[in-house]
Structures are given as C-alpha cells and as structure tokens.
mmCIF file of C-alpha atoms in Angstrom:
data_model
loop_
_atom_site.group_PDB
_atom_site.id
_atom_site.type_symbol
_atom_site.label_atom_id
_atom_site.label_comp_id
_atom_site.label_asym_id
_atom_site.label_seq_id
_atom_site.Cartn_x
_atom_site.Cartn_y
_atom_site.Cartn_z
ATOM 1 C CA MET Z 143 13.620 18.207 -15.754
ATOM 2 C CA THR Z 144 10.488 17.225 -16.064
ATOM 3 C CA VAL Z 145 7.537 16.082 -13.020
ATOM 4 C CA GLY Z 146 4.546 15.108 -14.195
ATOM 5 C CA LYS Z 147 1.231 16.644 -12.823
ATOM 6 C CA LYS Z 148 -0.066 15.728 -9.428
ATOM 7 C CA TYR Z 149 -3.480 15.263 -7.907
ATOM 8 C CA PHE Z 150 -4.541 15.766 -4.591
ATOM 9 C CA GLU Z 151 -5.066 12.193 -3.595
ATOM 10 C CA HIS Z 152 -4.898 10.115 -0.402
ATOM 11 C CA VAL Z 153 -3.826 6.574 0.025
ATOM 12 C CA GLY Z 154 -6.144 4.790 -0.932
ATOM 13 C CA SER Z 155 -7.906 3.297 2.734
ATOM 14 C CA PHE Z 156 -11.258 4.909 4.426
ATOM 15 C CA LEU Z 157 -12.380 3.688 7.419
ATOM 16 C CA ARG Z 158 -15.666 0.331 6.674
ATOM 17 C CA PRO Z 159 -19.352 2.465 7.489
ATOM 18 C CA GLU Z 160 -20.515 0.489 10.255
ATOM 19 C CA GLU Z 161 -23.014 -0.729 7.840
ATOM 20 C CA LEU Z 162 -20.423 -2.558 5.866
ATOM 21 C CA ILE Z 163 -19.271 -3.384 8.915
ATOM 22 C CA LYS Z 164 -22.419 -5.071 10.156
ATOM 23 C CA ALA Z 165 -22.262 -7.102 7.256
ATOM 24 C CA ARG Z 166 -19.604 -8.235 6.506
ATOM 25 C CA GLU Z 167 -20.048 -9.941 10.329
ATOM 26 C CA ALA Z 168 -23.509 -11.474 9.284
ATOM 27 C CA PHE Z 169 -21.515 -12.148 6.394
ATOM 28 C CA ALA Z 170 -19.006 -14.918 8.777
ATOM 29 C CA ALA Z 171 -21.506 -15.412 10.385
ATOM 30 C CA GLY Z 172 -23.236 -17.369 7.232
ATOM 31 C CA LYS Z 173 -26.670 -14.626 8.708
ATOM 32 C CA LEU Z 174 -25.858 -12.940 4.672
ATOM 33 C CA SER Z 175 -25.516 -14.023 0.994
ATOM 34 C CA GLY Z 176 -22.386 -13.774 -1.293
ATOM 35 C CA GLU Z 177 -24.657 -11.158 -2.897
ATOM 36 C CA GLN Z 178 -26.203 -9.830 -0.477
ATOM 37 C CA LEU Z 179 -22.786 -8.568 1.389
ATOM 38 C CA LYS Z 180 -21.971 -7.457 -1.924
ATOM 39 C CA ALA Z 181 -25.264 -5.416 -2.407
ATOM 40 C CA VAL Z 182 -23.842 -3.700 0.741
ATOM 41 C CA GLU Z 183 -21.091 -2.818 -0.263
ATOM 42 C CA ASP Z 184 -21.114 -1.345 -3.743
ATOM 43 C CA LYS Z 185 -23.702 1.108 -1.669
ATOM 44 C CA CYS Z 186 -20.775 1.588 0.532
ATOM 45 C CA ILE Z 187 -18.427 2.578 -2.187
ATOM 46 C CA LYS Z 188 -20.985 4.113 -4.069
ATOM 47 C CA GLN Z 189 -21.226 6.572 -0.961
ATOM 48 C CA LEU Z 190 -17.675 6.612 -0.185
ATOM 49 C CA VAL Z 191 -16.788 8.026 -3.969
ATOM 50 C CA ASP Z 192 -19.536 10.930 -3.607
ATOM 51 C CA LYS Z 193 -17.232 12.072 -0.954
ATOM 52 C CA GLN Z 194 -13.951 11.872 -2.178
ATOM 53 C CA LEU Z 195 -15.139 13.836 -5.198
ATOM 54 C CA ALA Z 196 -17.047 16.468 -2.745
ATOM 55 C CA ALA Z 197 -14.192 16.387 -0.634
ATOM 56 C CA GLY Z 198 -12.373 17.682 -4.445
ATOM 57 C CA LEU Z 199 -10.160 14.240 -4.899
ATOM 58 C CA GLU Z 200 -8.451 14.109 -7.938
ATOM 59 C CA LYS Z 201 -8.619 10.560 -7.903
ATOM 60 C CA VAL Z 202 -10.099 8.007 -6.289
ATOM 61 C CA THR Z 203 -10.781 5.004 -4.763
ATOM 62 C CA ASP Z 204 -12.817 2.548 -3.492
ATOM 63 C CA GLY Z 205 -11.817 2.500 0.244
ATOM 64 C CA GLU Z 206 -10.364 -1.366 0.040
ATOM 65 C CA PHE Z 207 -14.086 -1.847 1.194
ATOM 66 C CA ARG Z 208 -14.235 -5.607 -0.020
ATOM 67 C CA ARG Z 209 -10.864 -6.076 1.483
ATOM 68 C CA SER Z 210 -10.765 -7.071 5.258
ATOM 69 C CA TYR Z 211 -6.621 -6.744 4.920
ATOM 70 C CA TRP Z 212 -4.948 -4.597 2.453
ATOM 71 C CA HIS Z 213 -2.711 -7.236 0.497
ATOM 72 C CA LEU Z 214 -3.885 -10.542 2.134
ATOM 73 C CA ASP Z 215 -7.481 -10.329 -0.430
ATOM 74 C CA PHE Z 216 -5.373 -10.008 -2.845
ATOM 75 C CA PHE Z 217 -3.179 -13.578 -2.549
ATOM 76 C CA TRP Z 218 -5.775 -15.174 -1.556
ATOM 77 C CA SER Z 219 -7.238 -14.891 -5.203
ATOM 78 C CA PHE Z 220 -4.375 -15.697 -6.603
ATOM 79 C CA GLY Z 221 -3.892 -19.306 -8.057
ATOM 80 C CA GLY Z 222 -2.091 -21.991 -6.595
ATOM 81 C CA ILE Z 223 -2.930 -19.854 -3.410
ATOM 82 C CA GLU Z 224 -4.683 -20.878 -0.430
ATOM 83 C CA HIS Z 225 -6.169 -18.670 3.309
ATOM 84 C CA VAL Z 226 -4.815 -19.986 5.877
ATOM 85 C CA GLN Z 227 -4.700 -19.231 10.075
ATOM 86 C CA ALA Z 228 -0.789 -18.429 10.738
ATOM 87 C CA ALA Z 229 0.811 -20.230 13.944
ATOM 88 C CA GLU Z 230 0.324 -16.389 14.924
ATOM 89 C CA GLY Z 231 -0.516 -13.151 13.820
ATOM 90 C CA TYR Z 232 2.468 -10.406 13.412
ATOM 91 C CA ARG Z 233 3.274 -8.367 16.142
ATOM 92 C CA PHE Z 234 3.108 -4.868 15.685
ATOM 93 C CA HIS Z 235 3.677 -1.895 18.957
ATOM 94 C CA GLY Z 236 1.257 -3.383 21.992
ATOM 95 C CA GLU Z 237 -0.912 -5.984 19.777
ATOM 96 C CA THR Z 238 -0.897 -9.216 17.268
ATOM 97 C CA THR Z 239 -3.168 -9.062 14.048
ATOM 98 C CA ARG Z 240 -4.963 -12.103 12.946
ATOM 99 C CA PRO Z 241 -3.160 -14.775 12.046
ATOM 100 C CA ASP Z 242 -4.488 -14.824 8.059
ATOM 101 C CA SER Z 243 -1.925 -15.970 6.282
ATOM 102 C CA ALA Z 244 -1.413 -17.015 2.503
ATOM 103 C CA LEU Z 245 0.591 -20.139 2.459
ATOM 104 C CA ILE Z 246 1.092 -21.546 -1.633
ATOM 105 C CA THR Z 247 -0.727 -25.188 -2.724
ATOM 106 C CA GLY Z 248 -0.321 -25.058 -6.526
ATOM 107 C CA LYS Z 249 1.480 -23.211 -9.237
ATOM 108 C CA ILE Z 250 0.592 -19.315 -8.699
ATOM 109 C CA THR Z 251 -1.439 -17.772 -11.304
ATOM 110 C CA GLY Z 252 -3.509 -14.671 -11.903
ATOM 111 C CA THR Z 253 -6.521 -15.158 -14.560
ATOM 112 C CA ASP Z 254 -10.071 -14.286 -13.187
ATOM 113 C CA HIS Z 255 -8.721 -12.216 -10.527
ATOM 114 C CA PRO Z 256 -11.254 -10.780 -8.542
ATOM 115 C CA PHE Z 257 -9.885 -7.740 -7.649
ATOM 116 C CA VAL Z 258 -10.311 -6.593 -12.189
ATOM 117 C CA GLU Z 259 -14.014 -6.680 -11.220
ATOM 118 C CA ALA Z 260 -14.211 -4.523 -8.572
ATOM 119 C CA TYR Z 261 -12.237 -2.268 -10.614
ATOM 120 C CA ARG Z 262 -14.584 -2.163 -13.171
ATOM 121 C CA PHE Z 263 -17.333 -1.627 -10.588
ATOM 122 C CA LEU Z 264 -15.473 1.714 -9.290
ATOM 123 C CA LYS Z 265 -14.164 3.036 -12.997
ATOM 124 C CA ASP Z 266 -18.084 2.991 -13.989
ATOM 125 C CA TYR Z 267 -19.236 4.765 -11.272
ATOM 126 C CA VAL Z 268 -16.251 7.108 -10.887
ATOM 127 C CA ASP Z 269 -17.410 8.033 -14.857
ATOM 128 C CA LYS Z 270 -20.719 8.461 -14.435
ATOM 129 C CA SER Z 271 -20.635 10.827 -12.248
ATOM 130 C CA GLY Z 272 -19.587 13.009 -14.500
ATOM 131 C CA GLY Z 273 -16.713 15.799 -13.975
ATOM 132 C CA THR Z 274 -12.847 14.955 -14.481
ATOM 133 C CA ALA Z 275 -12.041 12.125 -11.446
ATOM 134 C CA GLU Z 276 -10.231 9.165 -12.873
ATOM 135 C CA ALA Z 277 -10.534 5.882 -10.113
ATOM 136 C CA LYS Z 278 -6.385 4.741 -8.938
ATOM 137 C CA TYR Z 279 -6.323 1.294 -7.645
ATOM 138 C CA THR Z 280 -4.430 0.054 -4.917
ATOM 139 C CA VAL Z 281 -2.333 -3.339 -4.247
ATOM 140 C CA PRO Z 282 0.293 -5.383 -2.666
ATOM 141 C CA ALA Z 283 4.000 -5.564 -4.319
ATOM 142 C CA PRO Z 284 5.325 -8.396 -5.767
ATOM 143 C CA ALA Z 285 8.307 -8.336 -2.367
ATOM 144 C CA GLN Z 286 5.314 -8.516 -0.386
ATOM 145 C CA PHE Z 287 3.689 -11.503 -1.241
ATOM 146 C CA TYR Z 288 7.028 -13.435 -1.395
ATOM 147 C CA PHE Z 289 7.716 -11.499 1.943
ATOM 148 C CA GLU Z 290 4.546 -13.731 3.230
ATOM 149 C CA LEU Z 291 5.135 -17.143 1.343
ATOM 150 C CA ILE Z 292 8.292 -17.106 3.434
ATOM 151 C CA ARG Z 293 6.019 -15.648 6.672
ATOM 152 C CA ASP Z 294 7.344 -18.731 8.984
ATOM 153 C CA GLU Z 295 9.230 -22.026 8.206
ATOM 154 C CA GLU Z 296 6.104 -24.287 7.726
ATOM 155 C CA HIS Z 297 5.586 -21.645 4.329
ATOM 156 C CA VAL Z 298 8.379 -21.978 3.390
ATOM 157 C CA LYS Z 299 9.116 -25.807 3.051
ATOM 158 C CA GLN Z 300 5.346 -25.437 1.668
ATOM 159 C CA LEU Z 301 7.116 -23.075 -1.266
ATOM 160 C CA GLU Z 302 10.080 -24.577 -1.359
ATOM 161 C CA ALA Z 303 7.832 -27.707 -2.540
ATOM 162 C CA VAL Z 304 6.243 -26.195 -4.815
ATOM 163 C CA TYR Z 305 9.220 -24.166 -6.296
ATOM 164 C CA PRO Z 306 12.342 -26.335 -5.749
ATOM 165 C CA ASP Z 307 13.558 -23.185 -8.285
ATOM 166 C CA PHE Z 308 13.393 -19.506 -7.408
ATOM 167 C CA THR Z 309 13.589 -19.037 -10.993
ATOM 168 C CA ASP Z 310 10.375 -20.717 -11.730
ATOM 169 C CA LEU Z 311 8.464 -19.036 -9.132
ATOM 170 C CA ARG Z 312 9.818 -14.984 -9.595
ATOM 171 C CA LYS Z 313 8.252 -16.186 -13.027
ATOM 172 C CA ASP Z 314 5.317 -17.316 -11.941
ATOM 173 C CA ILE Z 315 4.822 -14.396 -9.395
ATOM 174 C CA LYS Z 316 5.851 -11.925 -12.939
ATOM 175 C CA LYS Z 317 3.288 -13.967 -15.003
ATOM 176 C CA ALA Z 318 0.502 -13.543 -12.193
ATOM 177 C CA TYR Z 319 1.021 -10.019 -11.049
ATOM 178 C CA LEU Z 320 1.369 -8.862 -14.901
ATOM 179 C CA GLN Z 321 -1.891 -10.755 -15.577
ATOM 180 C CA VAL Z 322 -4.678 -8.904 -13.178
ATOM 181 C CA ILE Z 323 -2.554 -5.584 -14.344
ATOM 182 C CA ASN Z 324 -2.896 -6.753 -17.691
ATOM 183 C CA ASP Z 325 -6.468 -6.790 -17.098
ATOM 184 C CA LEU Z 326 -7.104 -3.696 -15.135
ATOM 185 C CA VAL Z 327 -5.769 -2.221 -17.863
ATOM 186 C CA ALA Z 328 -7.983 -2.711 -20.566
ATOM 187 C CA LEU Z 329 -10.761 -1.739 -18.415
ATOM 188 C CA GLY Z 330 -9.330 1.955 -18.743
ATOM 189 C CA LEU Z 331 -6.729 1.655 -15.216
ATOM 190 C CA LYS Z 332 -4.378 4.374 -15.737
ATOM 191 C CA THR Z 333 -2.715 4.518 -12.011
ATOM 192 C CA LEU Z 334 -1.690 1.831 -10.313
ATOM 193 C CA GLN Z 335 -0.578 2.349 -7.161
ATOM 194 C CA VAL Z 336 1.564 -0.574 -4.630
ATOM 195 C CA ASP Z 337 1.455 -0.749 -1.334
ATOM 196 C CA ASP Z 338 4.822 -2.279 0.186
ATOM 197 C CA CYS Z 339 5.967 -2.922 3.832
ATOM 198 C CA THR Z 340 9.040 -4.898 2.963
ATOM 199 C CA TRP Z 341 11.020 -1.910 3.084
ATOM 200 C CA GLY Z 342 9.770 -0.678 6.058
ATOM 201 C CA THR Z 343 11.126 -3.389 7.682
ATOM 202 C CA LEU Z 344 14.800 -3.093 6.125
ATOM 203 C CA VAL Z 345 14.748 0.109 7.373
ATOM 204 C CA ASP Z 346 14.896 -1.635 11.349
ATOM 205 C CA ASP Z 347 17.023 -3.153 12.786
ATOM 206 C CA ARG Z 348 15.279 -5.064 15.192
ATOM 207 C CA PHE Z 349 14.221 -6.878 12.432
ATOM 208 C CA LEU Z 350 16.899 -7.993 10.588
ATOM 209 C CA THR Z 351 18.763 -8.662 14.193
ATOM 210 C CA ALA Z 352 16.048 -11.276 14.950
ATOM 211 C CA TRP Z 353 15.649 -12.328 11.395
ATOM 212 C CA GLY Z 354 19.730 -12.934 10.604
ATOM 213 C CA SER Z 355 20.431 -14.626 14.012
ATOM 214 C CA ALA Z 356 18.919 -17.475 13.271
ATOM 215 C CA ARG Z 357 20.299 -17.476 9.259
ATOM 216 C CA GLY Z 358 24.278 -16.636 10.790
ATOM 217 C CA GLN Z 359 24.056 -13.210 8.755
ATOM 218 C CA THR Z 360 24.590 -10.000 10.259
ATOM 219 C CA ALA Z 361 21.863 -6.935 10.036
ATOM 220 C CA GLN Z 362 23.464 -5.217 6.758
ATOM 221 C CA GLU Z 363 23.459 -8.651 5.060
ATOM 222 C CA VAL Z 364 20.526 -9.702 5.745
ATOM 223 C CA ARG Z 365 19.700 -6.115 4.190
ATOM 224 C CA GLU Z 366 21.644 -6.241 1.076
ATOM 225 C CA GLU Z 367 19.931 -9.983 0.782
ATOM 226 C CA LEU Z 368 16.423 -9.048 1.138
ATOM 227 C CA ALA Z 369 16.279 -5.413 -0.933
ATOM 228 C CA ALA Z 370 18.158 -6.886 -3.634
ATOM 229 C CA LEU Z 371 16.112 -9.204 -3.605
ATOM 230 C CA PHE Z 372 12.603 -7.645 -3.574
ATOM 231 C CA LEU Z 373 14.387 -4.518 -5.940
ATOM 232 C CA THR Z 374 13.891 -7.281 -8.782
ATOM 233 C CA LEU Z 375 10.917 -9.185 -7.813
ATOM 234 C CA ASN Z 376 8.916 -5.167 -7.620
ATOM 235 C CA ASN Z 377 10.938 -4.412 -10.928
ATOM 236 C CA ASP Z 378 9.995 -7.767 -12.577
ATOM 237 C CA VAL Z 379 6.426 -6.758 -12.588
ATOM 238 C CA TYR Z 380 7.291 -2.890 -12.959
ATOM 239 C CA GLN Z 381 9.241 -3.143 -16.233
ATOM 240 C CA ASN Z 382 6.885 -5.006 -18.129
ATOM 241 C CA VAL Z 383 3.399 -3.231 -17.464
ATOM 242 C CA PRO Z 384 1.380 -1.076 -20.380
ATOM 243 C CA ASP Z 385 2.855 1.832 -22.022
ATOM 244 C CA GLY Z 386 1.088 5.361 -20.460
ATOM 245 C CA LEU Z 387 0.409 2.913 -16.967
ATOM 246 C CA GLN Z 388 1.279 4.642 -14.161
ATOM 247 C CA VAL Z 389 3.736 2.782 -11.079
ATOM 248 C CA ASN Z 390 3.359 4.290 -8.374
ATOM 249 C CA THR Z 391 4.445 2.921 -4.142
ATOM 250 C CA HIS Z 392 3.413 3.731 -0.859
ATOM 251 C CA VAL Z 393 6.232 2.645 1.662
ATOM 252 C CA CYS Z 394 4.811 1.888 5.039
ATOM 253 C CA ARG Z 395 6.030 0.674 9.068
ATOM 254 C CA GLY Z 396 2.955 -1.023 9.908
ATOM 255 C CA ASN Z 397 -0.881 0.452 10.354
ATOM 256 C CA TYR Z 398 -3.243 -1.738 12.558
ATOM 257 C CA HIS Z 399 -5.027 -0.459 14.514
ATOM 258 C CA SER Z 400 -3.548 3.237 14.593
ATOM 259 C CA THR Z 401 -0.649 0.992 15.810
ATOM 260 C CA TRP Z 402 3.216 0.473 13.497
ATOM 261 C CA ALA Z 403 5.671 -1.782 12.954
ATOM 262 C CA SER Z 404 8.491 -1.139 12.191
ATOM 263 C CA SER Z 405 11.200 2.308 12.979
ATOM 264 C CA GLY Z 406 13.973 3.584 10.561
ATOM 265 C CA GLY Z 407 14.940 6.020 8.743
ATOM 266 C CA TYR Z 408 15.280 5.868 4.162
ATOM 267 C CA GLU Z 409 19.311 6.229 4.289
ATOM 268 C CA THR Z 410 19.653 2.910 4.783
ATOM 269 C CA VAL Z 411 17.997 1.209 1.458
ATOM 270 C CA ALA Z 412 17.986 4.800 -0.694
ATOM 271 C CA GLU Z 413 20.115 3.391 -3.336
ATOM 272 C CA GLU Z 414 17.819 0.657 -4.543
ATOM 273 C CA LEU Z 415 14.364 2.247 -3.021
ATOM 274 C CA PHE Z 416 14.912 5.714 -4.900
ATOM 275 C CA GLY Z 417 17.791 4.368 -6.870
ATOM 276 C CA LYS Z 418 16.058 1.814 -8.681
ATOM 277 C CA GLU Z 419 13.001 0.897 -8.366
ATOM 278 C CA GLU Z 420 10.928 1.337 -11.571
ATOM 279 C CA VAL Z 421 8.460 3.453 -9.687
ATOM 280 C CA SER Z 422 6.467 7.137 -11.299
ATOM 281 C CA SER Z 423 6.180 8.302 -7.922
ATOM 282 C CA TYR Z 424 6.106 6.991 -4.327
ATOM 283 C CA PHE Z 425 3.941 7.659 -0.827
ATOM 284 C CA LEU Z 426 5.910 8.297 1.641
ATOM 285 C CA GLU Z 427 5.836 7.840 5.985
ATOM 286 C CA PHE Z 428 7.307 11.152 7.448
ATOM 287 C CA ASP Z 429 4.393 11.469 10.327
ATOM 288 C CA ASN Z 430 6.973 10.855 13.325
ATOM 289 C CA GLU Z 431 10.299 10.322 13.892
ATOM 290 C CA ARG Z 432 10.607 7.445 13.597
ATOM 291 C CA SER Z 433 10.798 7.636 10.193
ATOM 292 C CA GLY Z 434 13.634 9.673 9.753
ATOM 293 C CA GLY Z 435 14.855 12.640 8.150
ATOM 294 C CA PHE Z 436 14.836 13.587 4.703
ATOM 295 C CA GLU Z 437 17.987 13.668 3.362
ATOM 296 C CA PRO Z 438 17.919 10.080 1.794
ATOM 297 C CA LEU Z 439 15.074 12.205 -1.378
ATOM 298 C CA ALA Z 440 18.509 13.930 -2.730
ATOM 299 C CA GLU Z 441 18.758 10.093 -4.093
ATOM 300 C CA ILE Z 442 14.851 10.594 -6.087
ATOM 301 C CA SER Z 443 16.485 10.783 -9.473
ATOM 302 C CA ASP Z 444 14.870 14.101 -11.978
ATOM 303 C CA SER Z 445 11.704 12.388 -13.124
ATOM 304 C CA LYS Z 446 10.202 11.318 -10.176
ATOM 305 C CA ILE Z 447 8.455 12.201 -7.188
ATOM 306 C CA ALA Z 448 7.993 12.696 -3.266
ATOM 307 C CA VAL Z 449 4.564 12.585 -1.262
ATOM 308 C CA LEU Z 450 5.262 13.257 2.100
ATOM 309 C CA GLY Z 451 3.247 11.291 4.419
ATOM 310 C CA LEU Z 452 3.196 14.348 7.009
ATOM 311 C CA ILE Z 453 -0.762 14.318 7.842
ATOM 312 C CA THR Z 454 -0.899 10.825 9.965
ATOM 313 C CA SER Z 455 -2.897 8.727 9.391
ATOM 314 C CA LYS Z 456 -3.153 6.849 12.829
ATOM 315 C CA GLU Z 457 -4.694 9.983 15.644
ATOM 316 C CA ALA Z 458 -7.616 12.082 14.810
ATOM 317 C CA LYS Z 459 -5.819 15.715 16.061
ATOM 318 C CA LEU Z 460 -5.077 17.709 13.442
ATOM 319 C CA GLU Z 461 -1.835 19.154 12.664
ATOM 320 C CA ASP Z 462 -0.872 22.426 13.077
ATOM 321 C CA LYS Z 463 -0.945 23.689 9.551
ATOM 322 C CA GLU Z 464 2.237 25.978 9.518
ATOM 323 C CA THR Z 465 4.501 23.084 11.217
ATOM 324 C CA VAL Z 466 3.958 20.817 8.316
ATOM 325 C CA ILE Z 467 4.437 23.395 5.604
ATOM 326 C CA SER Z 468 7.993 24.410 7.944
ATOM 327 C CA ARG Z 469 8.824 20.242 7.524
ATOM 328 C CA ILE Z 470 8.026 20.440 3.512
ATOM 329 C CA LYS Z 471 10.231 23.743 2.746
ATOM 330 C CA GLU Z 472 12.870 21.611 4.847
ATOM 331 C CA ALA Z 473 11.852 17.892 2.518
ATOM 332 C CA ALA Z 474 12.510 21.138 -0.169
ATOM 333 C CA ARG Z 475 16.831 21.581 0.899
ATOM 334 C CA PHE Z 476 17.252 17.843 -0.295
ATOM 335 C CA LEU Z 477 14.503 17.889 -2.894
ATOM 336 C CA PRO Z 478 12.978 20.662 -5.247
ATOM 337 C CA LEU Z 479 9.254 21.888 -4.326
ATOM 338 C CA GLU Z 480 8.166 21.117 -8.331
ATOM 339 C CA GLN Z 481 9.155 17.127 -6.749
ATOM 340 C CA LEU Z 482 7.353 17.024 -3.500
ATOM 341 C CA TRP Z 483 3.451 16.858 -2.677
ATOM 342 C CA LEU Z 484 1.736 15.610 0.366
ATOM 343 C CA SER Z 485 -0.615 13.846 1.833
ATOM 344 C CA THR Z 486 -1.908 10.926 4.345
ATOM 345 C CA GLN Z 487 1.240 8.800 6.100
ATOM 346 C CA CYS Z 488 -0.574 6.183 4.874
ATOM 347 C CA GLY Z 489 -4.507 5.055 4.609
ATOM 348 C CA PHE Z 490 -7.382 4.584 8.003
ATOM 349 C CA ALA Z 491 -7.998 1.001 7.442
ATOM 350 C CA SER Z 492 -5.362 -0.937 5.857
ATOM 351 C CA THR Z 493 -7.505 -3.861 7.478
ATOM 352 C CA GLU Z 494 -11.182 -3.554 8.499
ATOM 353 C CA GLU Z 495 -10.641 -2.833 11.958
ATOM 354 C CA GLY Z 496 -9.747 0.204 11.161
ATOM 355 C CA ASN Z 497 -7.016 3.007 12.546
ATOM 356 C CA ILE Z 498 -8.616 5.059 15.860
ATOM 357 C CA LEU Z 499 -10.711 8.351 14.899
ATOM 358 C CA THR Z 500 -13.716 8.596 13.707
ATOM 359 C CA GLU Z 501 -14.778 9.530 9.626
ATOM 360 C CA ALA Z 502 -15.584 12.337 10.567
ATOM 361 C CA ASP Z 503 -11.809 12.943 11.585
ATOM 362 C CA GLN Z 504 -10.154 11.333 8.608
ATOM 363 C CA TRP Z 505 -11.934 13.667 6.111
ATOM 364 C CA LYS Z 506 -10.918 16.141 8.618
ATOM 365 C CA LYS Z 507 -7.635 15.276 7.329
ATOM 366 C CA LEU Z 508 -7.955 15.163 3.592
ATOM 367 C CA ALA Z 509 -9.632 18.341 3.873
ATOM 368 C CA LEU Z 510 -6.321 20.393 6.152
ATOM 369 C CA VAL Z 511 -4.061 17.901 2.978
ATOM 370 C CA LYS Z 512 -5.707 20.503 0.321
ATOM 371 C CA GLU Z 513 -5.756 23.388 2.298
ATOM 372 C CA ILE Z 514 -1.158 23.048 2.678
ATOM 373 C CA ILE Z 515 -1.424 21.645 -0.942
ATOM 374 C CA ASP Z 516 -3.624 25.340 -2.526
ATOM 375 C CA GLU Z 517 -1.312 26.711 -0.250
ATOM 376 C CA VAL Z 518 2.326 25.650 -0.876
ATOM 377 C CA TRP Z 519 1.978 24.353 -4.089
ATOM 378 C CA GLU Z 520 -1.100 26.292 -6.705
ATOM 379 C CA LYS Z 521 -0.071 29.973 -5.141
#
C-alpha cells in the first residue's frame, strides 16, 4: 500500500479581519471602488499568508478573503450564471442565511474566471516568501453547482428552459470546471480542494423525506438517485483533471455563523463517496455526534487518506488533546493510522459572517491540530 505524503494544512477559510469587513461594507455602499477593495484584499491576504507560514502550515490558502460565500462567488463567475436573490435563504439550525443564489441565464462557460487571477496572486506571494510552502486552492464541487441550479421551483424551470437535455448540461458543467482547473494548473496549482455539502445533505433523512414527499419518493429512493447523480457530476471532472494535480474533497454538513444544516453518519453514502469518488483525500467532519461513527471509514481504499475533522471550527473552546488522540486511535480500528490525518472540521468562515470565535481562537485551534499531529504521527 502506497499512501502519499501528508501535510499540515487548514480546510480553507479564515475569519475576515476588521479592515476587510469594513472595506467590503464601504464597497457595497458605493463608498469604495473595486480597485480600492482589491488593494485591501491584497493586503489582508498577504498578512494571512504570513500568519499561516508562521504557524507552520505547509499548504496555505487566501482564506477565501475575496469571497462572500465559499461557493456562490465561484458560481457567479461562470458565463451563463446570474447573481439573484432566492425566495429565502438556506435554513440552518436556528438561523437562515442571506438569500443570495445563482440562477442560470444562458449556456455555462468557464473562460476568464476571476478565481484564476486570484490564485495567481496567492501563489506569487507564497513563492516569494521562500521556503517550501504550497499555495492550494478551494472551489465548490460540480455537484454543489448543480444542486444550486435546482434550489427551488424557479431555478428548476429556468434550468430546464436553458438545458432541456440533461446530457448537454452535464457536458457543459464538466467543460466549464475543467476550463477553470486547467487555467489554475497552468499557473502551477498542485492541490485542489473541492468543497461539497451535497453528501452532507444525503445523510440527513429529514431532508430526504421532505424532498421525496413532493415527488412521491421515499427517502432511500431520493438518496440513491441523488448519490448516483452527484457522483457522476463530480467524477466527470475529477477523472479528467491534468496529470499531477491532487484533488481532495471536504464534506460538510453546513457551516454558517457557528450553526449547522444537516445531521447523519457517513454509512448511507460510504459506498459512493468513499468507494467510488475519484479523489485522493477526504476532509471529514467528526467533531460531534451529528457526524456518526468511524465505521464507514472501512470503505476507503488503500491509497486514500481520511483527514479527521475532530477539532471544531464552530466554537472557541479548545478540545482536550488526550480525548482527540483517543478518538484517532478509535478511527484506526477501521482505517490504518497511516491513512488517517487531522484537521479542523471545517473552515472558520465559510461565509463572510464567520463563526463565533476570535482570530486568536482560530490560531489556537490550528496550533492544537499541529501539536496532535506531531505527537501521533511524527514520533
């Protein structure tokens, strides 16, 4: 069995600094130009990279500082997609998100995507810093894109008007994604992390029951249908990326202002997600009972890595180190330790609102991750 090298890295997003928050507010109010906003973003991203390097991170991100959402900004930058307001936001536990959404208005294209230039800036600065750190990048999954396009009845009608044939839609999603990925790789991207809440949705029977009741389907029928569809859309892309690009995925059950959207263990999707999705590593939520047990990890093949999200990014309280180590040993009953790794369960700010903790808290969390990695794997 050959397992690739593992790196100390963060899932992706960081809390936005106050300077950036104020700049985005000023831009939205028409008091700051796009050029002025970019200058603030550039400054804050450089400062963040410096902090990540100081913390010992071996793969660093831009914190998603140029985005409002972890996923929608990426969708809005495709050709044929419009930024709209949905009838309501997504419902989380005790909160509802802003109602921003992505609506299809024409054929989907991926040319001149602004995330490419955003990555160029990040990589140039990381490379100039010296050392061996790598600039990785995060994007939402193809399945997540499709899920947004069928968000409600209005979205479905619009999608069917533009793409009456699903085969054409599937082809254009694949082409648009690969266009962006190829452009990123041309700049030197080596690690792409694809964030995906669709699997987190499919483990939740409440959602599946509600979805199926309107269509005359059982929860299990919905799960099987959507799992096959999401796997197809994702693997259309993952199986066709340039040679040498490492594709990892992060599976989430929602991360908005320290709240969550879905619950359920991985066992109901393990066959498709762990057995068939063409990725190298899985960043997996395991920070509380909503994520279920470790048993489904047994479905992961010999060459893949499960990054255990045992450190929560949703609250400031630090986990007990020995308890985390004990849980890693428990997971090793189902997947060898050499195929396991550690991270936070999600980013600290999947949307610009951020989770309810401080910047100092997020660095303490990452320091704990590094301390445990060193003790468990680097002996």
